[in-house]
Coordinates of C-alpha atoms in Angstrom, one line a residue:
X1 CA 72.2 153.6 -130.0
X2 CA 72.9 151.0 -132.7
X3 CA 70.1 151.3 -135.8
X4 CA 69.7 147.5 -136.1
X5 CA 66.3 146.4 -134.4
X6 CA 67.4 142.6 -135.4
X7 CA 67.4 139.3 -132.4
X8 CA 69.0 136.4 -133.8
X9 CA 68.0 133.4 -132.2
X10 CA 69.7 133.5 -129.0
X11 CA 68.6 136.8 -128.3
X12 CA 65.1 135.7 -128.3
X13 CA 65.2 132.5 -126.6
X14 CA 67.3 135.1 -124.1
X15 CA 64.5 137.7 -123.6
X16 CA 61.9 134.4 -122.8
X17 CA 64.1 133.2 -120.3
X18 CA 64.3 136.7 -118.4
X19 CA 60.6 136.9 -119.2
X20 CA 60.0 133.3 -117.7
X21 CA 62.6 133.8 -114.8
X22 CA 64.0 137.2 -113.8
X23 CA 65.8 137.0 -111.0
X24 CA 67.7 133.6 -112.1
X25 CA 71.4 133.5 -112.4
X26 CA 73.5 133.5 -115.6
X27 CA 74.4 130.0 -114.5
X28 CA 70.6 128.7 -114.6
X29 CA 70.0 130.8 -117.6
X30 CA 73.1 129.5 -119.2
X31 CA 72.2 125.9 -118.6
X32 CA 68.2 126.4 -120.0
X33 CA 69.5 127.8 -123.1
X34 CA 73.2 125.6 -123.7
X35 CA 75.4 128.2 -123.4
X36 CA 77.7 129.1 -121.0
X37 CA 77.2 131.9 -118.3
X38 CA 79.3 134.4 -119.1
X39 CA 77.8 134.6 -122.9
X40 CA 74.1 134.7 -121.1
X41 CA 75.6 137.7 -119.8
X42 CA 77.6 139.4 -122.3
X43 CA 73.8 139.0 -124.4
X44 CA 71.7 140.6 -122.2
X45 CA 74.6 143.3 -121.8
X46 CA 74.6 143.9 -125.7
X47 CA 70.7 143.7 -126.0
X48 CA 70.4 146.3 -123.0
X49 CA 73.4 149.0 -124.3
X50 CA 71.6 148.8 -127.3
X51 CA 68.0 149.8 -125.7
X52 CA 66.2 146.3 -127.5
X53 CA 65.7 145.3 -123.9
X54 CA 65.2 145.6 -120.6
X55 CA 63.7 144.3 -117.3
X56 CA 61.9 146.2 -115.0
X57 CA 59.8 145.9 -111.4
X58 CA 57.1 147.4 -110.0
X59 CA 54.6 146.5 -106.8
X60 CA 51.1 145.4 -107.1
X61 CA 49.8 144.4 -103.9
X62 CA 50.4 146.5 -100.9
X63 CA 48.6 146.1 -97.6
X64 CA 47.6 149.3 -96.5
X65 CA 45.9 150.0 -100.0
X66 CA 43.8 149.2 -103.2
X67 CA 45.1 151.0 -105.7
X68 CA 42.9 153.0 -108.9
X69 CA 44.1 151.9 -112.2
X70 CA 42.6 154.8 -114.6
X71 CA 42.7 155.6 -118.3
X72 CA 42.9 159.2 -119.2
X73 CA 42.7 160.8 -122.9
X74 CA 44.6 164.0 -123.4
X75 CA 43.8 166.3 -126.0
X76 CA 46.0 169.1 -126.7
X77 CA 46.4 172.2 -128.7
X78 CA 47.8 171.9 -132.0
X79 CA 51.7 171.7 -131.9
X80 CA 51.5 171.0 -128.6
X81 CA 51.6 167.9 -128.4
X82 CA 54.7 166.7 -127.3
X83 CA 55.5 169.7 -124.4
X84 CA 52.7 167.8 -123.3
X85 CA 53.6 164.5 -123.4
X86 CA 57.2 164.9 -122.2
X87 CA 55.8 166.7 -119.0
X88 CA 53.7 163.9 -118.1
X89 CA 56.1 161.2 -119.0
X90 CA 57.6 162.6 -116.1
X91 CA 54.7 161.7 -113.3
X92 CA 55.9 158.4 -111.6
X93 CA 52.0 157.6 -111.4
X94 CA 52.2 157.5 -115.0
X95 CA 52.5 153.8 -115.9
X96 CA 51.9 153.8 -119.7
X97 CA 51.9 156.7 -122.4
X98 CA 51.3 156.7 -125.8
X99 CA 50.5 159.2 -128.6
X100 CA 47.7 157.7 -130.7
X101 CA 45.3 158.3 -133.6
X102 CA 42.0 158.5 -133.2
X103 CA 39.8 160.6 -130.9
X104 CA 42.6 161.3 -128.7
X105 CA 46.4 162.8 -128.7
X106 CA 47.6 160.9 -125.9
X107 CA 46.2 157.7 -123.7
X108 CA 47.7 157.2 -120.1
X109 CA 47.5 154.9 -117.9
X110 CA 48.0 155.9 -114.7
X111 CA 48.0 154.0 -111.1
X112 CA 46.9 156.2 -107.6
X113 CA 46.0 155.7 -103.9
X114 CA 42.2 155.8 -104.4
X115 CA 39.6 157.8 -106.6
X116 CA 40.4 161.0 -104.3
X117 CA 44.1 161.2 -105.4
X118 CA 43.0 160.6 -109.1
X119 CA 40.6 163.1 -108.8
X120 CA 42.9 165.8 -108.0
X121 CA 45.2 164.2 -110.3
X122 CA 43.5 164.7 -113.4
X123 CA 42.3 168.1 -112.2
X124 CA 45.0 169.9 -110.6
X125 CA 48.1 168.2 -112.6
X126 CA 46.6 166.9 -116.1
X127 CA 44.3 169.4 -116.9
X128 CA 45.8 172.6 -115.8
X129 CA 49.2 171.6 -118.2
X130 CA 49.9 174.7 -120.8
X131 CA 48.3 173.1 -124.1
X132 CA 45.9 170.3 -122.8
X133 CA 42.6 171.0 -124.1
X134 CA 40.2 168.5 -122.4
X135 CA 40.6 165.1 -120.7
X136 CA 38.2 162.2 -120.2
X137 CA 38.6 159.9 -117.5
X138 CA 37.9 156.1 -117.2
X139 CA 38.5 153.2 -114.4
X140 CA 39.3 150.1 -114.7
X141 CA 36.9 148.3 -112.6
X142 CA 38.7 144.9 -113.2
X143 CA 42.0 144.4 -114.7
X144 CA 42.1 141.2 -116.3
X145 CA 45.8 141.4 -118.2
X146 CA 48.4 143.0 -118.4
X147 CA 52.1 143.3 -120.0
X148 CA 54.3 141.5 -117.7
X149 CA 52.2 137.5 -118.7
X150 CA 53.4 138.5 -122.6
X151 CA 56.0 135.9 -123.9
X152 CA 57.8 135.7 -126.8
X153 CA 57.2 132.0 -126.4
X154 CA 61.0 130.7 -127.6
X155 CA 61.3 127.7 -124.8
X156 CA 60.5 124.7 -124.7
X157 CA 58.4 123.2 -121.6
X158 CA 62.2 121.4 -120.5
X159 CA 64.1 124.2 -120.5
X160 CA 60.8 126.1 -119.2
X161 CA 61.2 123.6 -116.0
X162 CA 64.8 124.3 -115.6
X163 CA 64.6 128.0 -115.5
X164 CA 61.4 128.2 -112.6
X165 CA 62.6 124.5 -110.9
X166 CA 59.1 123.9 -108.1
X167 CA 57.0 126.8 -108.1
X168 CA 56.5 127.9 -104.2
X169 CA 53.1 127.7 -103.1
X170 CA 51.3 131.0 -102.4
X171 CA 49.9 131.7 -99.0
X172 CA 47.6 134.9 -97.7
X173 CA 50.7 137.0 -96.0
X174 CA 52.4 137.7 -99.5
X175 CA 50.9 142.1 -99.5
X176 CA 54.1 144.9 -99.7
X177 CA 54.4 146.1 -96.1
X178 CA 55.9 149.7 -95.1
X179 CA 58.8 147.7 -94.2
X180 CA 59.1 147.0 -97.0
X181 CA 59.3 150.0 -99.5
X182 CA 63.0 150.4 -99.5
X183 CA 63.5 147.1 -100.4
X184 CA 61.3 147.4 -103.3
X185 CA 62.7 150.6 -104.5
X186 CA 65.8 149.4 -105.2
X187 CA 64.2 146.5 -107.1
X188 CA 62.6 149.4 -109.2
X189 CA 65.9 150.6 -110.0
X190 CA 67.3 147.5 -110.8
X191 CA 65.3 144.0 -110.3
X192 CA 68.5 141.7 -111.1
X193 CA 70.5 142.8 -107.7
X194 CA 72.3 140.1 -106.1
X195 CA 70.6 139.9 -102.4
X196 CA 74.2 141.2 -100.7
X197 CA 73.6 144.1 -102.5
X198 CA 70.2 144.7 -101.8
X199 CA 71.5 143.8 -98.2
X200 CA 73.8 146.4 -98.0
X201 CA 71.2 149.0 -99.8
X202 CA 68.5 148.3 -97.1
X203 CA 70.8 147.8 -93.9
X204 CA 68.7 144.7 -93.4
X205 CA 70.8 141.1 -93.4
X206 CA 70.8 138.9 -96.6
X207 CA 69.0 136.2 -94.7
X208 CA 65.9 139.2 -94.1
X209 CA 66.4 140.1 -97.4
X210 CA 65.7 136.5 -98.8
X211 CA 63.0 135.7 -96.6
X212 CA 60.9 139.1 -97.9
X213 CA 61.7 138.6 -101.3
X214 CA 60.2 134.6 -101.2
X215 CA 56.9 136.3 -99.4
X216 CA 56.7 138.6 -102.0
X217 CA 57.2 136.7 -105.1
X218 CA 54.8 133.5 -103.1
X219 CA 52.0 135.4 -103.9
X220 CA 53.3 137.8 -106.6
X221 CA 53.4 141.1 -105.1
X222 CA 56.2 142.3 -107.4
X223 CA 55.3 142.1 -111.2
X224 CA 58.6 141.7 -113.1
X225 CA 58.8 142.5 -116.6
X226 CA 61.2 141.8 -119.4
X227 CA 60.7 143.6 -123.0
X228 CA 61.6 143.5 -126.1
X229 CA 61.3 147.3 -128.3
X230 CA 58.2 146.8 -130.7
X231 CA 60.3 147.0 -133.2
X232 CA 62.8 144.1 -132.7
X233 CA 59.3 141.8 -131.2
X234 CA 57.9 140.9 -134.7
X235 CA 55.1 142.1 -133.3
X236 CA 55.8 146.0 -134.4
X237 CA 51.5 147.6 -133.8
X238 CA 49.8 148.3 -130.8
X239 CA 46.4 149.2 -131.3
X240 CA 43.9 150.0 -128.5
X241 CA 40.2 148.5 -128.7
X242 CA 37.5 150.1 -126.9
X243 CA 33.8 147.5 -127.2
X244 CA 31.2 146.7 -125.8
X245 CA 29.4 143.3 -124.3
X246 CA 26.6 142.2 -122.3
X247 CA 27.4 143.3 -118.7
X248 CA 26.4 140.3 -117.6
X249 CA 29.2 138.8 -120.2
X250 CA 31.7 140.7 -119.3
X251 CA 33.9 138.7 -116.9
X252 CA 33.9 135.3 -119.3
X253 CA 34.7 137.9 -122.6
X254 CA 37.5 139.5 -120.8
X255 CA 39.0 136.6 -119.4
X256 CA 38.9 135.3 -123.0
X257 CA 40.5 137.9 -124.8
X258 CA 43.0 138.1 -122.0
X259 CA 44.2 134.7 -122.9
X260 CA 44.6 135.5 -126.6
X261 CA 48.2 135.8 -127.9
X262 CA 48.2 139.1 -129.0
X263 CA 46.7 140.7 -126.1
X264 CA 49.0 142.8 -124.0
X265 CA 46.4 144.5 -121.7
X266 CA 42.6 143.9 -121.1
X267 CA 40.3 146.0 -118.9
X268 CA 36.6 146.2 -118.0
X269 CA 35.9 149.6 -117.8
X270 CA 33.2 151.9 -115.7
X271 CA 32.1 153.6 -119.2
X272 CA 29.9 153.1 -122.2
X273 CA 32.6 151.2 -123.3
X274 CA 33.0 148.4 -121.1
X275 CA 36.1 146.4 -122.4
X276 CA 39.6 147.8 -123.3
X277 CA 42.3 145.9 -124.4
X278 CA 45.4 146.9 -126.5
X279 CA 47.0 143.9 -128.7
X280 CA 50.2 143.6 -130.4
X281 CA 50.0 143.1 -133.9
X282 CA 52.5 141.9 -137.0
X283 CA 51.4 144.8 -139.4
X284 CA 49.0 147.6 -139.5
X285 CA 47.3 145.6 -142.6
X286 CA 46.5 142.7 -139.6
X287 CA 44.2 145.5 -137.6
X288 CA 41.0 144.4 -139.8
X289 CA 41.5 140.3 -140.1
X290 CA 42.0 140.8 -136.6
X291 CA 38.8 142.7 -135.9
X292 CA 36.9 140.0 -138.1
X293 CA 38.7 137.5 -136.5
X294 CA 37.5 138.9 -133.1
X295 CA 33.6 138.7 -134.6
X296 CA 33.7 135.8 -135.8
X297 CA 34.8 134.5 -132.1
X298 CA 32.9 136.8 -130.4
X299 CA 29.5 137.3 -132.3
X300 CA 28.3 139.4 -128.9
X301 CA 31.2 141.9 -128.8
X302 CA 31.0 145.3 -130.6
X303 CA 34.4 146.9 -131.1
X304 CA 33.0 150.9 -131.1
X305 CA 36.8 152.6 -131.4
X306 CA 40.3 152.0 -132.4
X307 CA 43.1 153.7 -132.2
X308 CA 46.7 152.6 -133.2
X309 CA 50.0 153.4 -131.0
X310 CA 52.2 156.2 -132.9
X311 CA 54.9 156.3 -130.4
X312 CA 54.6 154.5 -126.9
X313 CA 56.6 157.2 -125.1
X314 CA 56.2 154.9 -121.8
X315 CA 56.1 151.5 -121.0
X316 CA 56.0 150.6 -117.2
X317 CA 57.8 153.3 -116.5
X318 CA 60.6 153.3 -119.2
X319 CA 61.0 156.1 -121.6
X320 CA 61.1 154.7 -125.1
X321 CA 62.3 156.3 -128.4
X322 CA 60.0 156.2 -131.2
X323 CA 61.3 152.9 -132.4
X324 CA 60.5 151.5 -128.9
X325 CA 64.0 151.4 -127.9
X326 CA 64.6 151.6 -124.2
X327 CA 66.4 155.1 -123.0
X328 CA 65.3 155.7 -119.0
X329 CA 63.9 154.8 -116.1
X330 CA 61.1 157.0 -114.4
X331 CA 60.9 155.1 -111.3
X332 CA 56.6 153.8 -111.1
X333 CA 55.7 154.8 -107.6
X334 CA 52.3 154.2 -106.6
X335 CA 52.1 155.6 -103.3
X336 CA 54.5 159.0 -103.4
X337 CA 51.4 162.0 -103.3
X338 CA 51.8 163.8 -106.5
X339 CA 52.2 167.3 -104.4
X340 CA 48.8 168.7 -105.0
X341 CA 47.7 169.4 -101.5
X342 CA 48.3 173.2 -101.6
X343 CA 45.6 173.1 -104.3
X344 CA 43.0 170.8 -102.7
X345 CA 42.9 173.0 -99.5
X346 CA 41.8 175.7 -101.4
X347 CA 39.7 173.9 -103.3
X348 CA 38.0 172.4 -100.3
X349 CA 38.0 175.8 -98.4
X350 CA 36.1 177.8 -101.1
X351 CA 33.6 174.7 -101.2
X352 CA 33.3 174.9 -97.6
X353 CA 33.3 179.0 -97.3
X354 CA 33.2 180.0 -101.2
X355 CA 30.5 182.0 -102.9
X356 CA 28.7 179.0 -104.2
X357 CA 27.1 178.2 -100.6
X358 CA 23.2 178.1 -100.8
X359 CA 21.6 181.2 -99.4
X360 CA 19.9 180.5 -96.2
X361 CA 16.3 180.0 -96.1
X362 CA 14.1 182.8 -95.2
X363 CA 12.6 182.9 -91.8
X364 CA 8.7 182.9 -90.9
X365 CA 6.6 185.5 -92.0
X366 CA 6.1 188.6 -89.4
X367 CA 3.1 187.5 -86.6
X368 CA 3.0 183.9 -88.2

């Protein structure tokens, strides 16, 4: 990989316009940014050799289920750490993780079927790893943010209007359907496919294929995103912000920090702590005026824990070097089982049958 972490100019009004539009040709991109095609091209090429970018796709609405989005803190046994860590990366159910200070070792953010599958996620997968030493579990109850609505805000609004033309209008039969899947797993892989290839990948014809992919983005089932490593953003720290609010404020304070240009993820949560949210910052020396900043606006929200990003080992399924650089794809699945069924059948058979059961009650007493 190269060392520099430097975007000139183009490379950032580049990285907006994939951000803005992903699936637009060189041609429109070209046009939106006065350069010619091919040099759009031979950009993004450069920028994505050198691991500085990269676009990625994943599903969020399916119709056959509601998905659990969960926060799970790892810790582990000294020097440990990162046997850990690279097993998990591993778990396509694992959409973000990130060695931190703090409390913790490791924060993941992980996506599953229901509250069942997480269940025996974090009990038969997480916390029966060789050096994890205690996990804690959290749900997000409402996810109000998240990475793929970040910008790095280089456009203009005309050049804004020339990359997304007229937006289509949403209607209710937008949900991921089985049919569906293989199409999106080769978006996964690689979001930018021309439709003949994504015909020729899914046997389906490239008129099917373009009448699926305009339902899907209508209503935004797929989530595109485009980043930028953390440290070629200018916007280098990630810290994680656990507070608390007024339940009965939570909705309006959420959607409030959610809007907030440094805010890459916000979550209310089911714990003590009810808000999460994890900004992107210029400088570790920014985490307090950012905090004060944050009370001053917010004279009702009480930030109770931080903890700052070491190395985000995964981003939206990407494996990233400790600069943030890209290096793989772990494709992010969310409804592949995570092959713990051997498990729960015992599990649920010594519950049923195990020693545990409650003696039976004694019987009435002799001539009663």
């Amino acid at each position: 990989m190269q060392e520099s972490a430097a975007l000139d100019e183009l490379d950032h009004l580049l990285v907006t316009a994939l951000q803005t539009a992903p699936r637009a040709d060189w041609r429109r991109i070209g046009a939106a940014l006065g350069v010619d095609a091919s040099t759009a091209a031979r950009r993004w090429a450069r920028l994505t050799a050198s691991g500085l970018a990269w676009l990625t796709c994943f599903p969020v609405a399916v119709d056959w289920m509601t998905p659990v989005v969960a926060f799970i803190e790892v810790d582990c046994a000294p020097g440990r750490l990162h046997a850990v860590a690279a097993e998990l990366a591993e778990d396509p159910h694992v959409f973000n993780l990130e060695h931190v200070t703090g409390g913790r070792d490791l924060i993941m953010t992980v996506v599953l079927r229901d509250n069942a599958e997480l269940a025996r996620y974090v009990g038969f997968r997480v916390g029966r790893l060789p050096g994890v030493t205690a996990t804690r579990t959290q749900l997000a109850t409402t996810l109000h943010a998240e990475g793929s609505r970040w910008r790095l805000d280089r456009l203009d609004q005309t050049q804004r209007d020339l990359l997304v033309g007229d937006p289509a209008r949403a209607t209710g039969d937008w949900a991921l359907r089985p049919e569906d899947e293989e199409l999106v797993r080769l978006l996964v892989r690689d979001c930018r496919q021309p439709v003949a290839r994504l015909a020729e990948g899914t046997g389906l014809s490239p008129t099917t294929v373009r009448r699926r992919l305009a339902r899907l983005h209508r209503g935004g089932a797929l989530v595109y995103r485009c980043e930028v490593a953390r440290s070629a953003s200018g916007w280098p720290v990630t810290v994680y912000l656990w507070a608390t609010t007024p339940p009965d404020e939570v909705a309006q304070v959420a959607g409030q920090l959610a809007g907030m240009r440094e805010t890459r993820m916000c979550a209310s949560l089911s714990g003590p702590h009810n808000v999460l949210f994890a900004v992107w910052l210029r400088s570790v020396e920014h985490v307090q005026s950012f905090e004060a900043a944050l009370r001053r606006r917010f004279p009702r929200l009480a930030v109770t824990d931080r903890a700052v990003a070491l190395w985000q080992l995964k981003l939206a399924g990407q494996l990233l070097d400790p600069r943030g650089r890209y290096l793989r794809t772990v494709p992010f699945w969310t409804w592949d089982d995570p092959g713990t069924e051997t498990e729960l059948a015992a599990l649920v058979a010594r519950l049923r049958t195990g020693p545990h059961r409650a003696p039976a009650l004694p019987g009435p007493p002799a001539g009663g």
